[in-house]
Short mmCIF file of N, CA, C and O in Angstrom, two decimals:
data_model
loop_
_atom_site.label_atom_id
_atom_site.label_comp_id
_atom_site.label_asym_id
_atom_site.label_seq_id
_atom_site.Cartn_x
_atom_site.Cartn_y
_atom_site.Cartn_z
N GLN A 718 57.91 6.08 -53.42
CA GLN A 718 58.86 5.84 -53.80
C GLN A 718 59.49 7.10 -54.61
O GLN A 718 58.74 7.63 -55.32
N LEU A 719 60.60 7.79 -54.12
CA LEU A 719 61.21 8.91 -54.81
C LEU A 719 61.60 8.38 -56.22
O LEU A 719 62.31 7.42 -56.42
N ARG A 720 61.51 9.51 -57.25
CA ARG A 720 61.87 9.08 -58.67
C ARG A 720 62.99 9.90 -58.98
O ARG A 720 63.26 11.00 -58.42
N GLY A 721 63.65 9.49 -60.02
CA GLY A 721 64.51 10.10 -60.85
C GLY A 721 65.66 11.16 -59.99
O GLY A 721 66.21 10.67 -59.25
N ARG A 722 65.65 12.24 -60.47
CA ARG A 722 66.88 13.05 -60.04
C ARG A 722 67.01 13.45 -58.45
O ARG A 722 67.90 13.34 -57.84
N MET A 723 65.82 13.45 -57.88
CA MET A 723 65.87 13.64 -56.46
C MET A 723 66.31 12.68 -55.68
O MET A 723 67.12 12.52 -54.91
N TYR A 724 65.96 11.25 -56.28
CA TYR A 724 66.27 10.05 -55.57
C TYR A 724 67.77 9.95 -55.75
O TYR A 724 68.46 9.82 -54.84
N TYR A 725 68.31 10.02 -56.74
CA TYR A 725 69.74 9.75 -56.93
C TYR A 725 70.79 10.93 -56.33
O TYR A 725 71.82 10.61 -55.86
N LEU A 726 70.03 12.09 -56.27
CA LEU A 726 70.99 13.14 -55.52
C LEU A 726 70.80 13.07 -53.92
O LEU A 726 71.45 13.45 -53.13
N GLN A 727 69.66 12.37 -53.67
CA GLN A 727 69.39 12.08 -52.22
C GLN A 727 69.37 13.24 -51.16
O GLN A 727 69.63 13.14 -49.98
N LEU A 728 68.97 14.26 -51.91
CA LEU A 728 69.01 15.59 -51.02
C LEU A 728 67.82 15.59 -50.19
O LEU A 728 67.80 16.29 -49.32
N PRO A 729 66.76 14.91 -50.53
CA PRO A 729 65.64 15.02 -49.60
C PRO A 729 66.03 14.47 -48.11
O PRO A 729 65.36 14.60 -47.16
N ILE A 730 67.00 13.64 -48.27
CA ILE A 730 67.38 13.01 -46.79
C ILE A 730 68.00 14.26 -45.69
O ILE A 730 67.94 14.07 -44.93
N ILE A 731 68.54 15.05 -46.50
CA ILE A 731 69.07 16.44 -45.80
C ILE A 731 67.92 16.96 -45.02
O ILE A 731 67.67 17.30 -43.79
N PHE A 732 66.78 17.16 -45.72
CA PHE A 732 65.79 17.85 -45.32
C PHE A 732 64.80 16.82 -44.35
O PHE A 732 64.60 17.54 -43.37
N LEU A 733 64.95 15.52 -44.61
CA LEU A 733 64.28 14.57 -43.59
C LEU A 733 65.05 14.52 -42.33
O LEU A 733 64.35 14.67 -41.45
N LYS A 734 66.43 14.71 -42.24
CA LYS A 734 67.22 14.55 -40.98
C LYS A 734 66.91 15.94 -40.34
O LYS A 734 66.61 15.83 -39.01
N LYS A 735 66.64 17.08 -40.94
CA LYS A 735 66.29 18.16 -40.15
C LYS A 735 65.03 18.09 -39.47
O LYS A 735 64.64 18.61 -38.47
N MET A 736 63.92 17.69 -40.23
CA MET A 736 62.73 17.74 -39.82
C MET A 736 62.50 16.68 -38.67
O MET A 736 61.75 16.87 -37.88
N THR A 737 63.22 15.62 -38.81
CA THR A 737 62.75 14.56 -37.85
C THR A 737 63.60 14.93 -36.43
O THR A 737 63.24 14.33 -35.52
N SER A 738 64.37 15.82 -36.55
CA SER A 738 65.12 16.45 -35.23
C SER A 738 63.94 17.17 -34.57
O SER A 738 64.04 17.34 -33.30
N PHE A 739 62.91 17.54 -35.12
CA PHE A 739 61.63 18.08 -34.43
C PHE A 739 60.34 17.09 -34.34
O PHE A 739 59.53 17.52 -34.20
N GLN A 740 60.79 15.79 -34.39
CA GLN A 740 60.11 14.79 -34.04
C GLN A 740 58.90 14.47 -34.87
O GLN A 740 57.88 14.16 -34.78
N CYS A 741 59.24 14.90 -36.34
CA CYS A 741 58.53 14.74 -37.31
C CYS A 741 58.43 13.29 -37.63
O CYS A 741 59.55 12.41 -37.73
N GLN A 742 57.15 12.62 -37.84
CA GLN A 742 57.20 11.23 -38.42
C GLN A 742 57.79 10.88 -39.68
O GLN A 742 57.45 11.73 -40.57
N THR A 743 58.58 10.06 -39.43
CA THR A 743 59.47 9.81 -40.89
C THR A 743 58.38 9.50 -41.97
O THR A 743 58.84 10.01 -43.06
N LYS A 744 57.37 8.57 -41.72
CA LYS A 744 56.58 8.26 -42.73
C LYS A 744 55.81 9.67 -43.45
O LYS A 744 55.79 9.62 -44.65
N LYS A 745 55.53 10.70 -42.48
CA LYS A 745 55.05 11.82 -43.03
C LYS A 745 56.08 12.64 -43.72
O LYS A 745 55.73 13.20 -44.94
N CYS A 746 57.25 12.59 -43.25
CA CYS A 746 58.41 13.35 -43.97
C CYS A 746 58.60 12.73 -45.38
O CYS A 746 58.81 13.56 -46.51
N LYS A 747 58.59 11.37 -45.50
CA LYS A 747 58.80 10.68 -46.80
C LYS A 747 57.60 11.10 -47.72
O LYS A 747 57.82 11.45 -49.02
N SER A 748 56.30 10.87 -47.20
CA SER A 748 55.14 11.20 -48.19
C SER A 748 55.28 12.74 -48.48
O SER A 748 55.00 12.97 -49.50
N PHE A 749 55.63 13.59 -47.53
CA PHE A 749 55.69 15.16 -47.99
C PHE A 749 56.67 15.25 -49.17
O PHE A 749 56.39 15.88 -50.18
N ILE A 750 57.82 14.64 -48.93
CA ILE A 750 58.96 14.92 -49.92
C ILE A 750 58.50 14.31 -51.24
O ILE A 750 58.71 14.83 -52.36
N TYR A 751 57.74 13.06 -51.15
CA TYR A 751 57.46 12.67 -52.58
C TYR A 751 56.37 13.39 -53.15
O TYR A 751 56.29 13.53 -54.28
N GLN A 752 55.36 13.77 -52.48
CA GLN A 752 54.26 14.68 -52.87
C GLN A 752 54.96 16.16 -53.45
O GLN A 752 54.43 16.56 -54.49
N ILE A 753 55.77 16.66 -52.87
CA ILE A 753 56.51 17.97 -53.19
C ILE A 753 57.08 17.54 -54.73
O ILE A 753 57.21 18.27 -55.65
N GLN A 754 57.90 16.43 -54.74
CA GLN A 754 58.43 16.18 -55.87
C GLN A 754 57.50 15.77 -57.00
O GLN A 754 57.90 16.40 -57.91
N SER A 755 56.60 15.24 -56.69
CA SER A 755 55.49 14.95 -57.72
C SER A 755 54.98 16.11 -58.20
O SER A 755 54.28 16.41 -59.26
N GLY A 756 54.72 17.35 -57.30
CA GLY A 756 54.01 18.76 -57.63
C GLY A 756 55.12 19.34 -58.78
O GLY A 756 54.83 20.45 -59.18
N TYR A 757 56.39 19.14 -58.85
CA TYR A 757 57.19 19.85 -59.92
C TYR A 757 56.92 19.00 -61.24
O TYR A 757 57.32 17.93 -61.55
N ASN A 758 56.47 19.93 -62.22
CA ASN A 758 56.21 19.54 -63.59
C ASN A 758 57.52 19.18 -64.30
O ASN A 758 58.33 20.03 -64.62
N GLN A 759 57.51 17.84 -64.67
CA GLN A 759 58.92 17.60 -65.61
C GLN A 759 59.04 18.13 -66.87
O GLN A 759 60.06 18.09 -67.24
N ASP A 760 57.83 18.46 -67.43
CA ASP A 760 57.75 19.08 -68.82
C ASP A 760 58.22 20.86 -68.68
O ASP A 760 58.58 21.04 -69.64
N ASN A 761 58.38 21.20 -67.41
CA ASN A 761 58.82 22.50 -67.24
C ASN A 761 60.49 22.38 -67.41
O ASN A 761 61.08 21.88 -66.42
N PRO A 762 60.77 23.19 -68.53
CA PRO A 762 62.32 23.01 -68.57
C PRO A 762 63.18 23.53 -67.50
O PRO A 762 64.32 23.38 -67.39
N PHE A 763 62.74 24.36 -66.57
CA PHE A 763 63.49 24.86 -65.38
C PHE A 763 62.99 24.54 -64.23
O PHE A 763 63.85 24.11 -63.28
N HIS A 764 61.78 25.03 -64.01
CA HIS A 764 61.12 25.01 -62.55
C HIS A 764 60.67 23.58 -62.38
O HIS A 764 59.47 23.22 -62.26
N ASN A 765 61.68 22.47 -62.46
CA ASN A 765 61.46 21.03 -61.92
C ASN A 765 62.03 20.61 -61.04
O ASN A 765 62.60 21.26 -60.36
N ASP A 766 61.98 19.34 -60.58
CA ASP A 766 62.60 18.64 -59.56
C ASP A 766 64.09 18.88 -59.56
O ASP A 766 64.74 18.96 -58.25
N LEU A 767 64.64 18.70 -60.60
CA LEU A 767 66.17 18.93 -60.41
C LEU A 767 66.62 20.44 -59.97
O LEU A 767 67.50 20.64 -59.58
N HIS A 768 65.76 21.42 -60.45
CA HIS A 768 65.89 22.72 -59.91
C HIS A 768 65.84 23.07 -58.41
O HIS A 768 66.64 23.54 -57.80
N ALA A 769 64.50 22.32 -57.83
CA ALA A 769 64.43 22.20 -56.58
C ALA A 769 65.65 21.50 -55.74
O ALA A 769 66.15 22.01 -54.48
N ALA A 770 65.94 20.36 -56.39
CA ALA A 770 67.22 19.71 -55.74
C ALA A 770 68.36 20.63 -55.83
O ALA A 770 69.23 20.54 -54.78
N ASP A 771 68.78 21.33 -56.74
CA ASP A 771 69.82 22.16 -56.99
C ASP A 771 69.86 23.15 -55.80
O ASP A 771 70.85 23.56 -55.23
N ILE A 772 68.79 23.91 -55.65
CA ILE A 772 68.41 24.96 -54.80
C ILE A 772 68.74 24.43 -53.32
O ILE A 772 69.42 25.02 -52.48
N LEU A 773 68.11 23.13 -53.29
CA LEU A 773 68.45 22.60 -51.63
C LEU A 773 69.80 22.27 -51.47
O LEU A 773 70.23 22.63 -50.37
N GLN A 774 70.58 21.77 -52.39
CA GLN A 774 71.95 21.65 -52.28
C GLN A 774 72.72 22.72 -52.14
O GLN A 774 73.63 22.70 -51.46
N PHE A 775 72.50 23.66 -52.76
CA PHE A 775 73.14 25.20 -52.72
C PHE A 775 72.76 25.49 -51.22
O PHE A 775 73.87 26.08 -50.63
N CYS A 776 71.73 25.60 -50.74
CA CYS A 776 71.32 26.10 -49.49
C CYS A 776 72.11 25.16 -48.44
O CYS A 776 72.58 25.81 -47.50
N HIS A 777 72.15 23.98 -48.58
CA HIS A 777 72.82 23.12 -47.74
C HIS A 777 74.21 23.61 -47.51
O HIS A 777 75.05 23.39 -46.61
N PHE A 778 74.88 23.66 -48.73
CA PHE A 778 76.26 24.02 -49.01
C PHE A 778 76.68 25.42 -48.14
O PHE A 778 77.44 25.57 -47.36
N MET A 779 75.67 26.47 -48.47
CA MET A 779 75.65 27.67 -47.67
C MET A 779 75.85 27.53 -46.37
O MET A 779 76.44 28.33 -45.70
N LEU A 780 74.96 26.61 -46.06
CA LEU A 780 74.91 26.59 -44.44
C LEU A 780 75.96 26.20 -43.82
O LEU A 780 76.46 26.42 -42.65
N ASN A 781 76.49 24.96 -44.30
CA ASN A 781 77.79 24.48 -43.61
C ASN A 781 78.87 24.69 -44.31
O ASN A 781 79.63 25.40 -43.50
N LYS A 782 79.25 24.67 -45.46
CA LYS A 782 80.66 25.04 -45.97
C LYS A 782 80.89 26.60 -46.04
O LYS A 782 81.69 27.02 -46.03
N GLY A 783 79.58 27.15 -46.41
CA GLY A 783 79.70 28.70 -46.57
C GLY A 783 79.73 29.29 -45.41
O GLY A 783 79.77 30.78 -45.21
N GLY A 784 79.49 28.57 -44.23
CA GLY A 784 79.36 29.28 -42.87
C GLY A 784 78.22 29.92 -42.33
O GLY A 784 78.19 30.90 -41.40
N LEU A 785 77.25 29.90 -43.32
CA LEU A 785 75.87 30.77 -42.92
C LEU A 785 75.26 30.30 -41.71
O LEU A 785 74.95 31.29 -40.74
N LYS A 786 75.31 28.98 -41.30
CA LYS A 786 74.70 28.82 -40.07
C LYS A 786 75.33 29.24 -38.97
O LYS A 786 74.87 29.72 -37.88
N LYS A 787 76.76 29.31 -38.96
CA LYS A 787 77.52 29.53 -37.79
C LYS A 787 77.54 31.24 -38.06
O LYS A 787 77.35 31.79 -36.61
N ASP A 788 77.68 31.92 -38.83
CA ASP A 788 77.93 33.29 -38.94
C ASP A 788 76.67 33.93 -38.48
O ASP A 788 76.50 35.02 -37.91
N ALA A 789 75.39 33.32 -39.09
CA ALA A 789 74.17 33.87 -38.77
C ALA A 789 73.44 33.49 -37.35
O ALA A 789 72.53 33.78 -37.03
N GLN A 790 74.16 32.31 -36.86
CA GLN A 790 73.93 31.78 -35.61
C GLN A 790 72.46 31.15 -35.71
O GLN A 790 71.58 31.77 -34.85
N LEU A 791 72.24 30.64 -36.82
CA LEU A 791 70.86 29.82 -36.91
C LEU A 791 70.63 28.76 -36.05
O LEU A 791 71.53 27.86 -35.84
N SER A 792 69.42 28.59 -35.52
CA SER A 792 69.03 27.62 -34.61
C SER A 792 68.66 26.44 -35.77
O SER A 792 68.37 26.60 -36.82
N LYS A 793 68.33 25.23 -35.08
CA LYS A 793 67.85 24.20 -35.59
C LYS A 793 66.48 24.71 -36.61
O LYS A 793 66.15 24.12 -37.46
N LEU A 794 65.66 25.24 -35.97
CA LEU A 794 64.41 25.70 -36.53
C LEU A 794 64.67 26.54 -37.98
O LEU A 794 64.04 26.48 -38.63
N ASP A 795 65.51 27.47 -37.66
CA ASP A 795 65.98 28.56 -38.58
C ASP A 795 66.23 27.51 -39.85
O ASP A 795 66.15 27.57 -41.13
N VAL A 796 67.37 26.59 -39.61
CA VAL A 796 67.90 25.45 -40.50
C VAL A 796 66.81 24.70 -41.19
O VAL A 796 66.77 24.70 -42.53
N ALA A 797 65.89 24.26 -40.61
CA ALA A 797 64.91 23.48 -41.25
C ALA A 797 63.92 24.50 -41.89
O ALA A 797 63.40 23.92 -42.96
N ALA A 798 63.68 25.54 -41.39
CA ALA A 798 62.70 26.45 -42.40
C ALA A 798 63.47 26.90 -43.79
O ALA A 798 62.97 27.01 -44.75
N PHE A 799 64.93 27.14 -43.58
CA PHE A 799 65.62 27.62 -44.94
C PHE A 799 65.58 26.31 -45.71
O PHE A 799 65.36 26.71 -46.98
N LEU A 800 65.78 25.03 -45.33
CA LEU A 800 65.56 24.10 -46.04
C LEU A 800 64.34 23.68 -46.73
O LEU A 800 64.10 23.27 -48.11
N LEU A 801 63.17 23.90 -45.93
CA LEU A 801 61.98 23.59 -46.50
C LEU A 801 61.63 24.67 -47.43
O LEU A 801 60.81 24.31 -48.59
N SER A 802 61.98 26.05 -47.27
CA SER A 802 61.79 26.94 -48.18
C SER A 802 62.49 26.62 -49.61
O SER A 802 61.87 26.85 -50.77
N ALA A 803 63.69 26.12 -49.51
CA ALA A 803 64.29 25.73 -50.70
C ALA A 803 63.62 24.61 -51.54
O ALA A 803 63.58 24.63 -53.04
N ILE A 804 63.13 23.55 -50.82
CA ILE A 804 62.64 22.49 -51.51
C ILE A 804 61.15 22.74 -52.12
O ILE A 804 60.69 22.35 -52.94
N VAL A 805 60.56 23.78 -51.46
CA VAL A 805 59.02 24.26 -51.90
C VAL A 805 58.98 25.27 -52.79
O VAL A 805 57.96 25.92 -53.10
N HIS A 806 60.29 25.98 -52.94
CA HIS A 806 60.06 27.37 -53.49
C HIS A 806 59.35 27.52 -54.84
O HIS A 806 58.97 28.53 -55.14
N ASP A 807 59.41 26.61 -55.85
CA ASP A 807 58.74 26.68 -56.91
C ASP A 807 57.67 25.44 -57.20
O ASP A 807 57.42 25.12 -58.39
N PHE A 808 57.21 25.07 -56.10
CA PHE A 808 56.24 23.89 -56.07
C PHE A 808 54.91 24.17 -56.89
O PHE A 808 54.36 25.27 -56.74
N ARG A 809 54.66 23.28 -57.71
CA ARG A 809 53.64 23.29 -58.68
C ARG A 809 53.66 24.58 -59.60
O ARG A 809 52.74 24.99 -59.93
N HIS A 810 54.85 25.01 -59.93
CA HIS A 810 55.10 26.09 -60.99
C HIS A 810 54.56 25.76 -62.28
O HIS A 810 54.68 24.95 -62.93
N PRO A 811 53.44 26.75 -62.60
CA PRO A 811 52.67 26.64 -63.76
C PRO A 811 53.65 26.79 -65.27
O PRO A 811 53.22 26.38 -66.38
N GLY A 812 54.86 27.33 -65.03
CA GLY A 812 55.91 27.80 -66.15
C GLY A 812 55.66 29.05 -66.85
O GLY A 812 56.06 29.35 -67.88
N PHE A 813 54.97 29.99 -66.05
CA PHE A 813 54.57 31.30 -66.29
C PHE A 813 55.31 32.29 -65.55
O PHE A 813 55.44 32.08 -64.24
N THR A 814 55.62 33.51 -65.92
CA THR A 814 56.12 34.39 -65.04
C THR A 814 54.94 35.09 -64.39
O THR A 814 53.59 35.16 -64.77
N ASN A 815 55.28 35.94 -63.17
CA ASN A 815 54.24 36.82 -62.63
C ASN A 815 53.72 37.73 -63.60
O ASN A 815 52.47 38.07 -63.48
N GLY A 816 54.48 38.39 -64.40
CA GLY A 816 54.04 39.50 -65.43
C GLY A 816 53.04 39.08 -66.29
O GLY A 816 52.12 39.46 -66.55
N PHE A 817 53.50 37.53 -66.91
CA PHE A 817 52.62 36.93 -67.89
C PHE A 817 51.21 36.84 -67.23
O PHE A 817 50.11 37.05 -67.78
N MET A 818 51.10 36.20 -65.95
CA MET A 818 49.91 35.76 -65.29
C MET A 818 49.11 37.14 -64.99
O MET A 818 47.90 37.16 -65.12
N GLN A 819 49.92 38.17 -64.59
CA GLN A 819 49.00 39.57 -64.45
C GLN A 819 48.71 40.07 -65.74
O GLN A 819 47.59 40.52 -65.67
N ASN A 820 49.22 40.26 -66.74
CA ASN A 820 49.02 40.72 -67.94
C ASN A 820 47.80 39.89 -68.86
O ASN A 820 47.18 40.59 -69.41
N SER A 821 47.67 38.73 -68.43
CA SER A 821 46.89 37.83 -68.94
C SER A 821 45.60 37.77 -68.36
O SER A 821 44.52 37.24 -68.78
N GLY A 822 45.73 38.37 -67.02
CA GLY A 822 44.32 38.17 -66.23
C GLY A 822 44.14 36.75 -65.72
O GLY A 822 42.84 36.44 -65.29
N HIS A 823 45.20 35.98 -65.38
CA HIS A 823 44.97 34.50 -64.89
C HIS A 823 44.42 34.60 -63.53
O HIS A 823 44.54 35.59 -62.77
N GLU A 824 43.77 33.79 -63.17
CA GLU A 824 42.97 33.61 -62.16
C GLU A 824 43.80 33.60 -60.88
O GLU A 824 43.37 34.04 -59.82
N LEU A 825 45.10 33.20 -60.83
CA LEU A 825 46.08 33.32 -59.70
C LEU A 825 46.27 34.71 -59.69
O LEU A 825 46.51 35.26 -58.36
N ALA A 826 46.59 35.42 -60.68
CA ALA A 826 46.74 37.02 -60.43
C ALA A 826 45.58 37.74 -59.74
O ALA A 826 45.71 38.53 -58.98
N LEU A 827 44.45 37.24 -60.08
CA LEU A 827 43.21 37.69 -59.50
C LEU A 827 43.11 37.25 -57.94
O LEU A 827 42.78 38.10 -57.04
N LEU A 828 43.22 36.18 -57.67
CA LEU A 828 43.26 35.54 -56.35
C LEU A 828 44.30 36.36 -55.45
O LEU A 828 44.00 36.68 -54.35
N TYR A 829 45.44 36.45 -55.91
CA TYR A 829 46.49 37.29 -55.06
C TYR A 829 46.77 38.75 -55.53
O TYR A 829 47.74 39.38 -54.80
N ASN A 830 45.87 39.23 -56.16
CA ASN A 830 45.53 40.70 -56.41
C ASN A 830 46.96 41.15 -57.02
O ASN A 830 47.40 42.31 -56.55
N ASP A 831 47.45 40.61 -57.93
CA ASP A 831 48.66 40.88 -58.63
C ASP A 831 49.91 41.11 -57.92
O ASP A 831 50.92 41.78 -58.21
N GLN A 832 49.97 40.52 -56.57
CA GLN A 832 51.03 40.78 -55.56
C GLN A 832 51.86 39.51 -55.43
O GLN A 832 51.24 38.32 -54.93
N SER A 833 52.84 39.37 -55.91
CA SER A 833 53.93 38.08 -55.76
C SER A 833 53.09 36.72 -56.06
O SER A 833 53.03 35.97 -55.13
N ILE A 834 52.57 36.79 -57.32
CA ILE A 834 51.66 35.82 -57.48
C ILE A 834 52.07 34.39 -57.51
O ILE A 834 51.32 33.64 -56.70
N LEU A 835 53.21 34.00 -57.97
CA LEU A 835 53.83 32.75 -58.06
C LEU A 835 54.15 32.46 -56.62
O LEU A 835 53.85 31.29 -56.08
N GLU A 836 54.88 33.35 -55.73
CA GLU A 836 55.36 33.12 -54.58
C GLU A 836 54.17 32.69 -53.40
O GLU A 836 54.29 32.01 -52.76
N ASN A 837 53.05 33.72 -53.61
CA ASN A 837 51.90 33.24 -52.79
C ASN A 837 51.32 31.86 -53.13
O ASN A 837 50.97 30.99 -52.45
N PHE A 838 51.31 31.51 -54.19
CA PHE A 838 50.80 30.41 -54.96
C PHE A 838 51.71 29.10 -54.52
O PHE A 838 51.08 28.22 -53.87
N HIS A 839 52.97 29.17 -54.56
CA HIS A 839 53.79 28.03 -54.16
C HIS A 839 53.76 27.83 -52.74
O HIS A 839 53.66 26.63 -52.23
N ILE A 840 53.58 28.87 -51.70
CA ILE A 840 53.43 28.74 -50.34
C ILE A 840 52.10 28.08 -49.98
O ILE A 840 51.79 27.32 -49.14
N ALA A 841 50.99 28.74 -50.60
CA ALA A 841 49.78 28.24 -50.44
C ALA A 841 49.44 26.72 -50.77
O ALA A 841 48.80 26.09 -49.89
N GLU A 842 50.01 26.29 -51.87
CA GLU A 842 49.94 24.81 -52.46
C GLU A 842 50.40 24.02 -51.49
O GLU A 842 50.24 23.04 -51.09
N THR A 843 51.76 24.44 -50.92
CA THR A 843 52.58 23.67 -49.88
C THR A 843 51.99 23.53 -48.67
O THR A 843 51.51 22.45 -48.15
N PHE A 844 51.16 24.61 -48.12
CA PHE A 844 50.38 24.56 -46.74
C PHE A 844 49.13 23.61 -47.20
O PHE A 844 48.53 22.82 -46.26
N ARG A 845 48.51 23.71 -48.37
CA ARG A 845 47.34 22.91 -48.68
C ARG A 845 47.66 21.42 -48.54
O ARG A 845 47.08 20.61 -48.07
N LEU A 846 48.92 21.24 -49.13
CA LEU A 846 49.41 19.77 -49.03
C LEU A 846 49.78 19.34 -47.60
O LEU A 846 49.32 18.11 -47.29
N ILE A 847 50.31 20.08 -46.81
CA ILE A 847 50.58 19.69 -45.52
C ILE A 847 49.26 19.38 -44.80
O ILE A 847 49.42 18.22 -43.79
N TYR A 848 48.54 20.57 -44.75
CA TYR A 848 47.30 20.16 -44.23
C TYR A 848 46.16 19.48 -44.58
O TYR A 848 45.25 18.75 -44.05
N ASN A 849 46.18 19.01 -46.10
CA ASN A 849 44.87 18.19 -46.66
C ASN A 849 45.58 17.07 -47.14
O ASN A 849 44.75 16.20 -47.68
N GLY A 850 46.88 16.82 -47.44
CA GLY A 850 47.53 15.68 -48.21
C GLY A 850 47.61 14.56 -47.35
O GLY A 850 47.53 14.76 -46.00
N LYS A 851 47.56 13.38 -47.78
CA LYS A 851 47.53 12.20 -47.11
C LYS A 851 49.12 11.84 -46.59
O LYS A 851 49.98 12.01 -47.06
N ASP A 852 49.08 11.88 -45.21
CA ASP A 852 50.27 11.90 -44.41
C ASP A 852 51.22 12.69 -44.70
O ASP A 852 52.39 12.46 -44.87
N CYS A 853 50.78 13.87 -44.96
CA CYS A 853 51.88 14.84 -45.46
C CYS A 853 52.11 16.22 -44.30
O CYS A 853 52.75 16.95 -44.39
N ASN A 854 51.54 16.02 -43.20
CA ASN A 854 51.62 16.94 -42.19
C ASN A 854 52.96 17.07 -41.15
O ASN A 854 52.81 16.41 -40.33
N ILE A 855 53.86 17.72 -41.92
CA ILE A 855 55.28 17.31 -41.31
C ILE A 855 55.37 18.24 -40.04
O ILE A 855 56.34 17.86 -39.25
N PHE A 856 54.38 18.94 -39.66
CA PHE A 856 54.38 19.83 -38.39
C PHE A 856 53.56 19.01 -37.25
O PHE A 856 53.79 19.63 -35.96
N GLN A 857 53.16 18.01 -37.65
CA GLN A 857 52.27 17.03 -36.64
C GLN A 857 53.48 16.27 -36.02
O GLN A 857 53.90 15.30 -36.57
N LYS A 858 53.70 16.26 -34.49
CA LYS A 858 54.57 15.50 -33.97
C LYS A 858 53.76 14.03 -33.74
O LYS A 858 52.80 13.93 -33.77
N ASN A 859 54.85 13.12 -33.28
CA ASN A 859 54.48 11.86 -32.92
C ASN A 859 53.44 11.72 -31.87
O ASN A 859 53.75 12.60 -30.90
N VAL A 860 52.34 11.34 -31.94
CA VAL A 860 51.35 11.23 -30.84
C VAL A 860 50.88 9.75 -30.75
O VAL A 860 50.59 9.09 -31.43
N SER A 861 50.98 9.39 -29.41
CA SER A 861 50.78 7.94 -29.21
C SER A 861 49.45 7.75 -28.36
O SER A 861 49.11 8.81 -27.68
N GLY A 862 48.62 6.88 -28.70
CA GLY A 862 47.31 6.68 -28.14
C GLY A 862 46.25 7.01 -28.83
O GLY A 862 45.80 7.50 -29.67
#
């Protein structure tokens, strides 16, 4: 069950529609969206699910009303990747900046060798969810049998 702001804005449906055009199982898309939403800390005053929904809505607007999809001649895969990046771009954000993490010797700074610490963390956590999360592999096509 989607909660709060992402549910009311219904923006995950945009993402769901784009992914299902690639034969993604609806159950997996819904589970993935729910887990992504759950990964945004509601106590973080900025990097929360409302921020993710806002970025997703802006990207959707730029693709369609802003003409980005047409002007850049984006494929369906390009559009899906763009919207996926919008929804996960701050997934599991700890609430600190890269500079703080680097200067404090945070374990993530060490793990990512002080290079784009949070950006690497967000995408690594997203792939961890996709491949290890329950029913979250949005890249797995419907397989019968």
